CSV table of C-alpha atoms and ligand atoms in Angstrom, one decimal:
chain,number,residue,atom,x,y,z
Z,1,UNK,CA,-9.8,8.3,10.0
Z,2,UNK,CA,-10.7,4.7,10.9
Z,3,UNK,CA,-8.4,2.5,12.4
Z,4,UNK,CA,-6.6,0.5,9.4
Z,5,UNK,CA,-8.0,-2.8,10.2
Z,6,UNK,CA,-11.5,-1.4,10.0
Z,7,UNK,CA,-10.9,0.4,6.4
Z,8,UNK,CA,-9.8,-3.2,4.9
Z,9,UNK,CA,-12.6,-4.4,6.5
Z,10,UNK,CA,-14.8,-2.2,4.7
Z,11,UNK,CA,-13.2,-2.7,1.6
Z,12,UNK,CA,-13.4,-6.7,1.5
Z,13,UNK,CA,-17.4,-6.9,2.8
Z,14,UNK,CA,-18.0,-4.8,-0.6
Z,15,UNK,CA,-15.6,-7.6,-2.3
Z,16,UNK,CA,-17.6,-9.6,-0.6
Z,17,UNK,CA,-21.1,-9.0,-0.6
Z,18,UNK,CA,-20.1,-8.2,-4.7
Z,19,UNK,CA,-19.9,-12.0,-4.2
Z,20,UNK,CA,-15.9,-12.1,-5.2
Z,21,UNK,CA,-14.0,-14.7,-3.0
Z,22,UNK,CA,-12.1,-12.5,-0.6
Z,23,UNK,CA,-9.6,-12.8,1.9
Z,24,UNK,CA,-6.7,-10.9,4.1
Z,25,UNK,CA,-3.3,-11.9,3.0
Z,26,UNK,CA,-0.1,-12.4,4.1
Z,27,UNK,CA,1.6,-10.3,6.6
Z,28,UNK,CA,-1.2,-9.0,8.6
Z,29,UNK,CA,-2.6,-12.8,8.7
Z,30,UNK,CA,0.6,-13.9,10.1
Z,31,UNK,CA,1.3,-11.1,12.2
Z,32,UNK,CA,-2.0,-11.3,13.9
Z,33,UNK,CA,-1.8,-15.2,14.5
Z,34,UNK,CA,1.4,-14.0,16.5
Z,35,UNK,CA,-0.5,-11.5,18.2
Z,36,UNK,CA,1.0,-8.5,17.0
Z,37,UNK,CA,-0.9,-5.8,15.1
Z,38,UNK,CA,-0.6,-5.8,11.7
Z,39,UNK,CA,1.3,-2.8,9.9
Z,40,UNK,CA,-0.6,-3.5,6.5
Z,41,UNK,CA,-3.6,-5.1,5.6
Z,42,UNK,CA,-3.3,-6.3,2.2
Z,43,UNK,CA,-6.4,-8.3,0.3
Z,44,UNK,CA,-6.3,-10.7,-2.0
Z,45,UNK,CA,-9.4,-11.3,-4.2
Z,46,UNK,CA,-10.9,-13.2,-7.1
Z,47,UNK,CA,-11.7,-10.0,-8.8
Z,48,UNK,CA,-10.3,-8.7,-11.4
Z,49,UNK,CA,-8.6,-5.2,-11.4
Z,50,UNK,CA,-11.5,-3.7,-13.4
Z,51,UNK,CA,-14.1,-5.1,-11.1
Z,52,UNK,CA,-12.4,-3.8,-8.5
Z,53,UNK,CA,-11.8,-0.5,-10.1
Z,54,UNK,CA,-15.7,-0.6,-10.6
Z,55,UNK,CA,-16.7,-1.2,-7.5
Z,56,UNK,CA,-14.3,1.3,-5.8
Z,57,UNK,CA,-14.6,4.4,-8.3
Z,58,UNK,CA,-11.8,6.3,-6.6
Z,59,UNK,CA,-9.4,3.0,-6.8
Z,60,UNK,CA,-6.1,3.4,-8.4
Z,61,UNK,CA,-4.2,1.0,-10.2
Z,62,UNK,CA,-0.4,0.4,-9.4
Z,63,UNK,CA,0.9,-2.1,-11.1
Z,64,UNK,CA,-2.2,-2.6,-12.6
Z,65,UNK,CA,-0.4,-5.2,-15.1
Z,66,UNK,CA,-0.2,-7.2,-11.7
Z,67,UNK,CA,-3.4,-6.6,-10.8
Z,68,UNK,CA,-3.0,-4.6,-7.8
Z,69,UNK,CA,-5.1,-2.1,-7.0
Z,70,UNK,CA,-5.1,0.5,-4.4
Z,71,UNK,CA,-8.3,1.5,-2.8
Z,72,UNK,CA,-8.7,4.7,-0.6
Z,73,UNK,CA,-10.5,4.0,3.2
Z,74,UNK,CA,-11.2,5.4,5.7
Z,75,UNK,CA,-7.7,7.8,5.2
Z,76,UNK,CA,-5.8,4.5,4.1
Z,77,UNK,CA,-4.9,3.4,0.8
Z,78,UNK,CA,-5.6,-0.8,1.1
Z,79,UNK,CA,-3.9,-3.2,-1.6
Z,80,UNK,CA,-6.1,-5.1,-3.1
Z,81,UNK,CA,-4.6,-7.8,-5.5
Z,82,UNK,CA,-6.7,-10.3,-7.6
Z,83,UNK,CA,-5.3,-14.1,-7.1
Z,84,UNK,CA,-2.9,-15.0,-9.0
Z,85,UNK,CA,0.0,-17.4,-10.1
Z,86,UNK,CA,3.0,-15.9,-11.2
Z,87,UNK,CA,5.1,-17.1,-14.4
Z,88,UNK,CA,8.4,-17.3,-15.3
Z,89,UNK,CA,10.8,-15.2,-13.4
Z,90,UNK,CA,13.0,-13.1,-16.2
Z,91,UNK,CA,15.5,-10.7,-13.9
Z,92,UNK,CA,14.8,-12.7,-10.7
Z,93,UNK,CA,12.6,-10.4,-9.9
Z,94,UNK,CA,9.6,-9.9,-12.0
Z,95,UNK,CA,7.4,-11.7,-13.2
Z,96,UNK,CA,7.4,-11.5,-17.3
Z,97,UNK,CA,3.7,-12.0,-17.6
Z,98,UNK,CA,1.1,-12.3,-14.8
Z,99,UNK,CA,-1.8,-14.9,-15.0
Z,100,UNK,CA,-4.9,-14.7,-12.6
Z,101,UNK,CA,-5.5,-17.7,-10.9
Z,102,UNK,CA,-7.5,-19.3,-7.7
Z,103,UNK,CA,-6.4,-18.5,-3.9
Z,104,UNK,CA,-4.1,-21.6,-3.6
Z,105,UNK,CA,-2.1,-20.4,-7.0
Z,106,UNK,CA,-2.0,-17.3,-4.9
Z,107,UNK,CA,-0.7,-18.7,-1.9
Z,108,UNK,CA,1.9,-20.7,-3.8
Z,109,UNK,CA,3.3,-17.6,-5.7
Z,110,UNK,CA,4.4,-16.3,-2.6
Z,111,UNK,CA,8.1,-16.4,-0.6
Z,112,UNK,CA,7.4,-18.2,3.0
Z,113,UNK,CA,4.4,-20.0,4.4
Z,114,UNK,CA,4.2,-17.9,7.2
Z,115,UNK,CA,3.2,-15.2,4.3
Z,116,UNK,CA,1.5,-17.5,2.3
Z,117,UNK,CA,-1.8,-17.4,5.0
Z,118,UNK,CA,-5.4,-16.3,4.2
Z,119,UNK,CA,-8.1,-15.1,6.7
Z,120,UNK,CA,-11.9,-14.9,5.3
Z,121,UNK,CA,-12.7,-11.6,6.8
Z,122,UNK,CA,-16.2,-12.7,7.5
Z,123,UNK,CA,-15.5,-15.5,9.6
Z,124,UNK,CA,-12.3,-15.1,10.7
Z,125,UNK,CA,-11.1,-17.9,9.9
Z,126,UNK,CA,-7.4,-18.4,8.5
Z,127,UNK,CA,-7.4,-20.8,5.4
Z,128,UNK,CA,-3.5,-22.2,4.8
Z,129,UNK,CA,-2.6,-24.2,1.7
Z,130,UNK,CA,1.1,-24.1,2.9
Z,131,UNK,CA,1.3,-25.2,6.4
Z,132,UNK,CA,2.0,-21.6,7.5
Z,133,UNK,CA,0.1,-22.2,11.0
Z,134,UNK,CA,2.5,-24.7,11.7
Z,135,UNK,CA,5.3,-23.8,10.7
Z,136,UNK,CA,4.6,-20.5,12.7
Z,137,UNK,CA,3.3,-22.2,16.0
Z,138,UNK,CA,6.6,-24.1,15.6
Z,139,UNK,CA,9.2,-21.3,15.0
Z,140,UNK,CA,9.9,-21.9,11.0
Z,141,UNK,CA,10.7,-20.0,8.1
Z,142,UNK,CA,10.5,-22.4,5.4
Z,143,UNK,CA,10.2,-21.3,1.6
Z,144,UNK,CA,7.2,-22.4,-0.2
Z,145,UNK,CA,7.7,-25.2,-3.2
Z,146,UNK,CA,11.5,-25.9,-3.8
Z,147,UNK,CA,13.8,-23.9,-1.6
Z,148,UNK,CA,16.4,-23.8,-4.7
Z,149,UNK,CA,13.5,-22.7,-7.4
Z,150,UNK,CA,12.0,-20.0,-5.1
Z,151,UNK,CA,15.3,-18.5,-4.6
Z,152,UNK,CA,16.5,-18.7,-8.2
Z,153,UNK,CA,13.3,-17.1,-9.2
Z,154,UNK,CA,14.1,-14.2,-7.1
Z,155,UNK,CA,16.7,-14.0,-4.7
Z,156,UNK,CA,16.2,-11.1,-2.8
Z,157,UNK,CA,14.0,-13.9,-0.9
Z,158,UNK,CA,17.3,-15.1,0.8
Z,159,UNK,CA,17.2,-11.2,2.4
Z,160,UNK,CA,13.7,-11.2,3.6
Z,161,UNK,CA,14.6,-14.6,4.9
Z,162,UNK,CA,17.3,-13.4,7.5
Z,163,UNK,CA,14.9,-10.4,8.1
Z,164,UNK,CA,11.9,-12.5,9.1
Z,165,UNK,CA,13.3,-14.8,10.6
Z,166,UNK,CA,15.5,-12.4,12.9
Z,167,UNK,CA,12.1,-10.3,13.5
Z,168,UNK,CA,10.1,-12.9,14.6
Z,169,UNK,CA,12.3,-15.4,16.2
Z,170,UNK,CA,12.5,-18.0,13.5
Z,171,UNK,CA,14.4,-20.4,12.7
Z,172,UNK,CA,15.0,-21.3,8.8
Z,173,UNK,CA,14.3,-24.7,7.5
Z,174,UNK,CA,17.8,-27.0,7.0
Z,175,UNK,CA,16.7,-27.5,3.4
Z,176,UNK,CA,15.8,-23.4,2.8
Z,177,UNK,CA,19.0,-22.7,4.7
Z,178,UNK,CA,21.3,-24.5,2.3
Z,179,UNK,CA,19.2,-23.1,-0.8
Z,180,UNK,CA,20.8,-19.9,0.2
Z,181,UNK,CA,23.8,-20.9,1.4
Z,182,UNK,CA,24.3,-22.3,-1.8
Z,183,UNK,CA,23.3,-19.2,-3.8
Z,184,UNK,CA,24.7,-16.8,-1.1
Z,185,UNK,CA,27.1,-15.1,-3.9
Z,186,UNK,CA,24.2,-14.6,-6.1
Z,187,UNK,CA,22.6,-11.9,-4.8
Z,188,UNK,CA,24.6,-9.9,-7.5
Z,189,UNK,CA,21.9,-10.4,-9.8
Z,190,UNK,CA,19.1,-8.2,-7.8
Z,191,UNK,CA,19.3,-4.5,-8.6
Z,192,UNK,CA,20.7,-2.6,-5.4
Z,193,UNK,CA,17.8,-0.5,-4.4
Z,194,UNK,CA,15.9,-3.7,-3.7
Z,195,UNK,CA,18.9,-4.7,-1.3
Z,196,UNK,CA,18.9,-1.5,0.1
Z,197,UNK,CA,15.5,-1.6,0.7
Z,198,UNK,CA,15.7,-4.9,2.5
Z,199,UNK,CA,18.6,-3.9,4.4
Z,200,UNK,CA,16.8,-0.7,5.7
Z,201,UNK,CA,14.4,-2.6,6.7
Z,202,UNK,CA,16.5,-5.7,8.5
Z,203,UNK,CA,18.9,-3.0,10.7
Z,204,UNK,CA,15.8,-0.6,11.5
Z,205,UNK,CA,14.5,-3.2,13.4
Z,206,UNK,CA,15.5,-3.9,17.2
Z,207,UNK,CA,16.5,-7.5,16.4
Z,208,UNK,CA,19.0,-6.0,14.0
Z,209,UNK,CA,22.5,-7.6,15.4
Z,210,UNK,CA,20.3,-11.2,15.3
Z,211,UNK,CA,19.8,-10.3,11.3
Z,212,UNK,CA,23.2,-9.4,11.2
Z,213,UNK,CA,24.8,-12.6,12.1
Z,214,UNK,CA,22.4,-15.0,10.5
Z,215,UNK,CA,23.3,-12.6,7.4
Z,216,UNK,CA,26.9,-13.2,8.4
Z,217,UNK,CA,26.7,-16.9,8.8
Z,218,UNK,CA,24.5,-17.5,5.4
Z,219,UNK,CA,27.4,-15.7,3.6
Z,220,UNK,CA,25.4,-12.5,2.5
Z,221,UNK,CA,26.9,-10.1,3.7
Z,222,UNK,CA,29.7,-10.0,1.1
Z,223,UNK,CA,27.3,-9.5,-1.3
Z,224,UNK,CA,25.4,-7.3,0.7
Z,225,UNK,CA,28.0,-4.8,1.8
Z,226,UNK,CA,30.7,-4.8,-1.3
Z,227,UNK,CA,33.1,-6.5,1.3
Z,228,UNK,CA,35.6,-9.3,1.9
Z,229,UNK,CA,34.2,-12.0,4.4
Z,230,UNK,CA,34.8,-11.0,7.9
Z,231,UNK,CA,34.1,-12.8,11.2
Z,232,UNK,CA,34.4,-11.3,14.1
Z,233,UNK,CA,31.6,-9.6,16.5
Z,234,UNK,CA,28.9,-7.5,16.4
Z,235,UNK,CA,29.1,-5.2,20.1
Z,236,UNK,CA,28.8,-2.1,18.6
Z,237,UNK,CA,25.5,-3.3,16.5
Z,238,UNK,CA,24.2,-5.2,19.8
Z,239,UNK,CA,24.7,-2.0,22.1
Z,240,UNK,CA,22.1,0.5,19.9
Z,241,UNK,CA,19.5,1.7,21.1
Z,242,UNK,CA,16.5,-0.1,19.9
Z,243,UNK,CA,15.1,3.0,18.2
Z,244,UNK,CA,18.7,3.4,16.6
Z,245,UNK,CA,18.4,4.6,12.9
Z,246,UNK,CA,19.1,2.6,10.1
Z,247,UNK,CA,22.3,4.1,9.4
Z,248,UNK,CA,23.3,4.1,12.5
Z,249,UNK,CA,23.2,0.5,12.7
Z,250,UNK,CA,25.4,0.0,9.3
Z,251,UNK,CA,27.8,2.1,10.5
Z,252,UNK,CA,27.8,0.3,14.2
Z,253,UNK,CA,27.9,-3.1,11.8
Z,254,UNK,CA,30.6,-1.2,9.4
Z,255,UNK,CA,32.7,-0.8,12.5
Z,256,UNK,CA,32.4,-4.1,14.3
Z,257,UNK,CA,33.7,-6.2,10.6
Z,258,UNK,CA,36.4,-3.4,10.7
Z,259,UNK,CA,35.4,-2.3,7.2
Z,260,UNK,CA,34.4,1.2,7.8
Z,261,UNK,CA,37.2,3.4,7.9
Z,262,UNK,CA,39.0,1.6,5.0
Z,263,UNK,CA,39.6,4.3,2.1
Z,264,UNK,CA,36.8,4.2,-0.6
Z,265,UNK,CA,33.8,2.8,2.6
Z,266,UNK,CA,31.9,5.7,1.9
Z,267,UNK,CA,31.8,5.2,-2.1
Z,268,UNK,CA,31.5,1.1,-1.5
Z,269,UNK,CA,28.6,1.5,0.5
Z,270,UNK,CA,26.7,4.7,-1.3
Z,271,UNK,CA,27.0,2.2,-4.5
Z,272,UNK,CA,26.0,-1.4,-2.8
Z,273,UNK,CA,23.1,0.0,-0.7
Z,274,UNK,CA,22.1,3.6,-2.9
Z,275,UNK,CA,22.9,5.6,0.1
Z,276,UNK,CA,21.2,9.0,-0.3
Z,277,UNK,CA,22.9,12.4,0.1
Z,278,UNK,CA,21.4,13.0,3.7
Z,279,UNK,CA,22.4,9.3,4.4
Z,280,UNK,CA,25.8,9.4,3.4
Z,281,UNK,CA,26.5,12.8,5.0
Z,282,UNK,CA,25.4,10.8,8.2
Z,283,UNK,CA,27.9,8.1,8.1
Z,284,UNK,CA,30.7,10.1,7.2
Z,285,UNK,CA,29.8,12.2,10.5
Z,286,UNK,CA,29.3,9.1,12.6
Z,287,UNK,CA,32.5,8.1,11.7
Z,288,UNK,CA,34.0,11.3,12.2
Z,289,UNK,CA,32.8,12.3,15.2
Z,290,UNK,CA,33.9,8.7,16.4
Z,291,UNK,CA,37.3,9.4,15.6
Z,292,UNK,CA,37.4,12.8,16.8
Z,293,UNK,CA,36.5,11.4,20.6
Z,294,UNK,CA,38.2,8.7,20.6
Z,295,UNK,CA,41.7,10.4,19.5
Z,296,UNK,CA,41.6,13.7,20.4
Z,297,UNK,CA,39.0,14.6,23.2
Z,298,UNK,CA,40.8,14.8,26.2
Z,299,UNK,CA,43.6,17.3,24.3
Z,300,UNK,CA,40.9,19.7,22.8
Z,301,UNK,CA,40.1,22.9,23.3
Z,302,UNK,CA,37.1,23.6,25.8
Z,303,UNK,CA,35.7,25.5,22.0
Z,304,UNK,CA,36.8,22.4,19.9
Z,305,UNK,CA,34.8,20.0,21.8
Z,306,UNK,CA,32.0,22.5,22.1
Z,307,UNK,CA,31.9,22.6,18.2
Z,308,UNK,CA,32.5,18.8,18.1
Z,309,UNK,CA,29.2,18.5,20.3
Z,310,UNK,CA,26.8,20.6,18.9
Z,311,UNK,CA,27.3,18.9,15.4
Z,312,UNK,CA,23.9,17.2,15.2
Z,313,UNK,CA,24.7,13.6,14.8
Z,314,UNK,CA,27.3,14.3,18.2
Z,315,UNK,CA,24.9,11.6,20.7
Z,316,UNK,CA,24.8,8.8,18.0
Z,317,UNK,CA,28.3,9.1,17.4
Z,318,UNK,CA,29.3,9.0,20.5
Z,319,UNK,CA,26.5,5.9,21.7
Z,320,UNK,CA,28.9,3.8,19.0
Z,321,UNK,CA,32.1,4.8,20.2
Z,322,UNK,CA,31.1,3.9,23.7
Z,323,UNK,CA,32.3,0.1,23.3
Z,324,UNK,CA,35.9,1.4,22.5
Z,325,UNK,CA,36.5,3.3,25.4
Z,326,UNK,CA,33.6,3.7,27.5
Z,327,UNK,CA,35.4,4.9,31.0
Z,328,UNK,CA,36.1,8.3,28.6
Z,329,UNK,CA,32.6,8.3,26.9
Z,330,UNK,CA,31.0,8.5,30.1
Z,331,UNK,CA,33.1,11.5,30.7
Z,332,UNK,CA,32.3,13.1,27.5
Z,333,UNK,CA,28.5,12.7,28.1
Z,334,UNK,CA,28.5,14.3,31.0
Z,335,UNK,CA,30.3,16.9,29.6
Z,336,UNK,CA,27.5,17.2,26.8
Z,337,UNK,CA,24.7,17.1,29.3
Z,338,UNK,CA,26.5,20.2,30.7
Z,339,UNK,CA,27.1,21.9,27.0
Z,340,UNK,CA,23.5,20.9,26.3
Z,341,UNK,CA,22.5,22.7,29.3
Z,342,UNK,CA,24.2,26.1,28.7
Z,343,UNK,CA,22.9,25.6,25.2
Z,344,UNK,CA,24.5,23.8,22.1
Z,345,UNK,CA,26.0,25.6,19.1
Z,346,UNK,CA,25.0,29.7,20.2
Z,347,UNK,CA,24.1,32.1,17.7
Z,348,UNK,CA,27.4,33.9,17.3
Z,349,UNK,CA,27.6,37.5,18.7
Z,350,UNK,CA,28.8,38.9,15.7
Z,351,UNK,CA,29.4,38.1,11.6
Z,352,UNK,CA,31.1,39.4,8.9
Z,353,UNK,CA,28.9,42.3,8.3
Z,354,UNK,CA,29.6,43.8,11.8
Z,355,UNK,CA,33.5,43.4,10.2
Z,356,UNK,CA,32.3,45.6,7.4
Z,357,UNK,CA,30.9,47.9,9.6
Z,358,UNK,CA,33.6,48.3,11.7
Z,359,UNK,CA,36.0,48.9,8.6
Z,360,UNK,CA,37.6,46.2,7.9
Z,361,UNK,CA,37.9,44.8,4.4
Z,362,UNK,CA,36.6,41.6,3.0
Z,363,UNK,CA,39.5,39.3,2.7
Z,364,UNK,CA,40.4,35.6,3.2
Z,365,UNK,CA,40.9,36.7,7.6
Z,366,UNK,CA,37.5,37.5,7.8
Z,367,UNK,CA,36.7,33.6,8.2
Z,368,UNK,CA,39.4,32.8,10.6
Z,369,UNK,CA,38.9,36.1,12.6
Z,370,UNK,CA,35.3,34.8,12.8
Z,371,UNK,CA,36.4,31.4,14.1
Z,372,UNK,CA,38.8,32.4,16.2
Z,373,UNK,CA,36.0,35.1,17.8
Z,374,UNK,CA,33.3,32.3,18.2
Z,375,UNK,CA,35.7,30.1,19.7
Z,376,UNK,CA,36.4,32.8,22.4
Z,377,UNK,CA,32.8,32.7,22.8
Z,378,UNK,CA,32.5,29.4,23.1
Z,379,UNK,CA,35.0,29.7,25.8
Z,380,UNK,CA,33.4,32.0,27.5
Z,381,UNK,CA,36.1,35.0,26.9
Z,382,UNK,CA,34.0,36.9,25.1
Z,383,UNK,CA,29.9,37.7,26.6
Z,384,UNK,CA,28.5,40.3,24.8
Z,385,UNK,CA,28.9,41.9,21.2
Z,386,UNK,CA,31.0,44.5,21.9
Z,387,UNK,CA,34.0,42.0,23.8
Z,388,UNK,CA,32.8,40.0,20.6
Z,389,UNK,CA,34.3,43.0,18.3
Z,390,UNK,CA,36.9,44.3,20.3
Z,391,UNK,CA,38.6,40.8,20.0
Z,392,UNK,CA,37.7,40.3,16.6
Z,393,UNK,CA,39.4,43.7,15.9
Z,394,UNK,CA,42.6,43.1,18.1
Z,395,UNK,CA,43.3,39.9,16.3
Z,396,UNK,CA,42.8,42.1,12.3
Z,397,UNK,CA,45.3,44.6,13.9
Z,398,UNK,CA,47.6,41.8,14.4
Z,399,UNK,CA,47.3,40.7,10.7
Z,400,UNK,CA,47.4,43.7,9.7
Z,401,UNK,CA,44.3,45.9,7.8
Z,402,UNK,CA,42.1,44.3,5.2
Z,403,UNK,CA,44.4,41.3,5.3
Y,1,ATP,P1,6.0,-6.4,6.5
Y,1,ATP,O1,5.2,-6.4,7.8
Y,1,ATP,O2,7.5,-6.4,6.8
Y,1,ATP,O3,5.6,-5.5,5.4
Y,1,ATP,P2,4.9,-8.4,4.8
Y,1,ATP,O4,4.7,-9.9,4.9
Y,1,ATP,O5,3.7,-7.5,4.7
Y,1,ATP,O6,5.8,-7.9,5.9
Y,1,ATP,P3,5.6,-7.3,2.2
Y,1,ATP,O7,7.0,-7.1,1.7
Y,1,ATP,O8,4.8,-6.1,2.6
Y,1,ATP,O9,5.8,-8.2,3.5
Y,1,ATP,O10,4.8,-8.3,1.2
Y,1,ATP,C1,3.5,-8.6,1.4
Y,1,ATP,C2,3.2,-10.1,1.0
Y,1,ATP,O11,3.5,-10.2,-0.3
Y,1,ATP,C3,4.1,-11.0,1.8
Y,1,ATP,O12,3.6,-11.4,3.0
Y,1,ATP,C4,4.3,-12.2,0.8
Y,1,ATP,O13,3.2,-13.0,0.9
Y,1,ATP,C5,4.2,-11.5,-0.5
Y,1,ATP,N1,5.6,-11.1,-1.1
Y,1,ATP,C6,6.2,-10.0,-0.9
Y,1,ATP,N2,7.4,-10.0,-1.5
Y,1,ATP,C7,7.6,-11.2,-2.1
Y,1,ATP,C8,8.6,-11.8,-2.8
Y,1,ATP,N3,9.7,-11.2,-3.1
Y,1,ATP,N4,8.3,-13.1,-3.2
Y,1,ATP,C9,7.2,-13.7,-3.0
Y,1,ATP,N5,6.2,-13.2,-2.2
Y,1,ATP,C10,6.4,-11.9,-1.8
Y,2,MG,MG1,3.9,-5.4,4.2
C-alpha cells in the first residue's frame, strides 16, 4: 500500500506522460497550501473518461456521465475527473447535462476559491484562476462567480460554507454571506441526505460549536434541524470531547437550543437529517441516560445505577449532562470508574432455564424474578449460583408456583 499522495502521483505522470494536461484539484491543493495533509487527492484532467478508462484498464466509472472515473493505486481508489463546465442546474443539485471543457471552466464550476486551486503534479506548482491563494493566505471563503447564482444553482453550498469556513478558520466574504443570508430558508429544496451528509460532516469535526453558531447566525439552522429559531448558547456543544461522535454533538447542540426533549425530537430529526436505526437508538439513549442522572441518581438503587452505567452510551451521556450539574457528575464518575473496575454489566449467575430446571413454570414472573435476582447480584447479595437460585426461588414461593 503506498502512501495516498504517492498513488495519485502515479496515476497523473501516466495522465501525464499520455500527454493529457493534468493537475491535482481542489481539496488536497488547498489543504496542502495550509499545510495540512490532504485526506483525498482528487485529479482533474483533459482526458476524456474513455481515455482514461484506456489508459488505466482496471478504472471504473462512477458517474461516468460526469466524467469521473475511479482508478485503483497503490490500494487507493483516486478520482480522476476530465475538465469540465457544468450547465444548467435542474434540482439545485445536478447538473442536467455535463460539457467537457478547459481547466479554468473547471475551476469555475466549482463552490469556493479555496477549492477551485490546481497543482501541476510535475512541478509543483499551484495554478489559480480564482484567487484562491489569496483568499486563503488572507482567511476568506468567498464563492466563485456570483454569490447569489452559485447558491441558487445549488444550495447545499451555503452548508459547506459554514463547514469550511469553521474548519479552517475562515471568514465568509460580506457579499457570499448575505447570498445565504438571503436564501437561508431555501435550503428546503436539497434532498435531506445531502444535508445530513453535510451536517455529519460539520459536527464531527472539533471546530464543531464554531459551525454551529455561524450556522445559527446565517439562519440555517431552522432549516437544517426542523426547528423554530432559537438563540441561546452552545456549552454543551463547546464542552465535547474533540473526538466526540457526530451524534453526540447534535444531541449536545439539540440540548443547548432546548429542542431536544420536546415530544416528536426523535421523529423531527430522523426525518430532517435521515438518522439511521443505530443513530437514532443513540440519541434516544443520550437523552435518556441524561435524564436518568440528572433526576434520579442520587435516590437509586446501588442495582439501578449499576444497570444505568453499564448501558453502553453511559460516558457520553453523562460528558453532556456534566454542564447541568457538574458538582453531581463528578460524583457519578467516580462512582463508574469504581463500577468499571469491579466490572460493568456481569454475566448473570443464573437464567430462565436454571428456573425450568429447578421446577418452576414459565410464566410472566419468570422476567421479574430474573430482574429482581440480577439486581441482588448487582448488589452484591447474591455471589454465587446457588444464593443466585435460592433467592430466585424464595421470591416464586412468595408469588406463589408457576405464577
Ligand atoms: P474534504 O476534505 O472535506 O473532502 P474537499 O474540498 O475535498 O474537502 P469534497 O466535497 O470532497 O470537498 O469535494 C471535492 C472538490 O469538488 C471540492 O474541493 C470542490 O472543488 C468540488 N465540489 C464539491 N462539491 C461541490 C459543490 N457542491 N459545488 C461545487 N463544487 C463542489
Ligand atoms: Mg474531499
Amino acid at each position: 500500500m503506498l502512501p495516498p499522495g504517492d498513488a495519485a502521483m502515479h496515476v497523473a505522470k501516466v495522465l501525464l506522460e499520455s500527454g493529457h494536461e493534468t493537475y491535482f484539484a481542489g481539496g488536497c491543493v488547498r489543504d496542502r497550501l495550509l499545510g495540512l495533509e490532504p485526506t483525498d487527492h482528487d485529479i482533474a484532467t483533459s482526458a476524456r473518461p474513455e481515455t482514461v478508462a484506456s489508459l488505466f484498464p482496471h478504472a471504473r466509472g462512477v458517474g461516468a456521465h460526469f466524467g469521473v472515473m475511479l482508478v485503483p493505486s497503490g490500494g487507493h481508489m483516486i478520482e480522476v475527473a476530465t475538465f469540465r463546465s457544468d450547465g444548467a442546474y435542474e434540482d439545485g443539485r445536478r447538473p442536467s447535462e455535463v460539457s467537457f471543457g478547459s481547466a479554468e471552466a473547471d475551476a469555475q464550476r466549482r463552490d469556493f476559491t479555496i477549492n477551485g486551486l490546481f497543482e501541476h503534479p510535475g512541478t509543483g506548482e499551484v495554478i489559480d484562476f480564482v484567487g484562491g491563494r489569496d483568499d486563503l493566505d488572507a482567511g476568506v471563503l468567498r464563492a466563485i462567480g456570483v454569490p447569489e447564482d452559485r447558491i441558487e444553482e445549488d444550495r447545499l453550498r451555503m452548508l459547506r460554507a459554514v463547514r469550511f469556513s469553521a474548519r479552517f478558520s475562515l471568514e465568509i466574504d460580506p457579499s457570499t454571506r448575505e447570498a445565504i443570508i438571503a436564501r437561508s430558508d431555501r435550503l428546503g429544496g436539497v434532498s435531506r441526505e445531502r444535508v445530513g451528509h453535510e451536517l455529519r460532516r460539520m459536527l464531527g469535526h472539533p471546530t464543531r460549536a464554531i459551525a454551529a453558531a455561524m450556522a445559527e447566525s446565517l439562519r440555517l439552522d431552522v432549516s437544517i434541524l426542523g426547528t423554530g429559531r432559537v438563540e441561546g448558547g452552545l456549552k454543551r456543544l463547546e464542552l465535547l470531547d474533540d473526538q466526540a461522535d457526530w451524534i453526540d454533538a447534535l444531541t449536545a447542540w439539540e440540548l443547548d437550543r432546548g429542542t431536544a426533549e420536546a415530544a416528536g425530537s426523535p421523529a423531527r430529526l430522523t426525518e430532517a437529517l435521515i438518522l439511521s436505526n443505530r443513530e437514532l437508538v443513540d440519541l434516544e439513549a443520550l437523552l435518556g441516560i441524561r435524564q436518568a442522572i440528572l433526576g434520579r441518581w442520587t435516590e437509586s438503587s446501588l442495582a439501578h445505577r449499576k444497570r444505568l452505567a453499564g448501558r453502553p452510551q453511559f460516558a457520553r451521556s453523562l460528558a453532556i449532562a456534566t454542564v447541568d450539574e457538574s458538582e453531581l457528575c463528578e460524583r457519578v464518575e467516580a462512582e463508574f470508574h469504581g463500577f468499571r473496575a469491579e466490572g460493568l454489566s456481569p454475566q448473570p449467575l443464573i437464567g430462565g432455564d436454571d428456573l425450568l430446571d429447578a421446577g418452576l413454570q414459565a410464566g410472566p414472573r419468570f422476567k421479574a424474578i430474573l430482574d429482581a435476582t440480577y439486581d441482588a447480584q448487582l448488589e452484591g447479595r447474591v455471589q454465587d449460583r446457588a444464593s443466585a437460585l435460592e433467592h430466585a426461588l424464595g421470591l416464586a414461593g412468595e408469588s406463589g408456583p408457576g405464577e
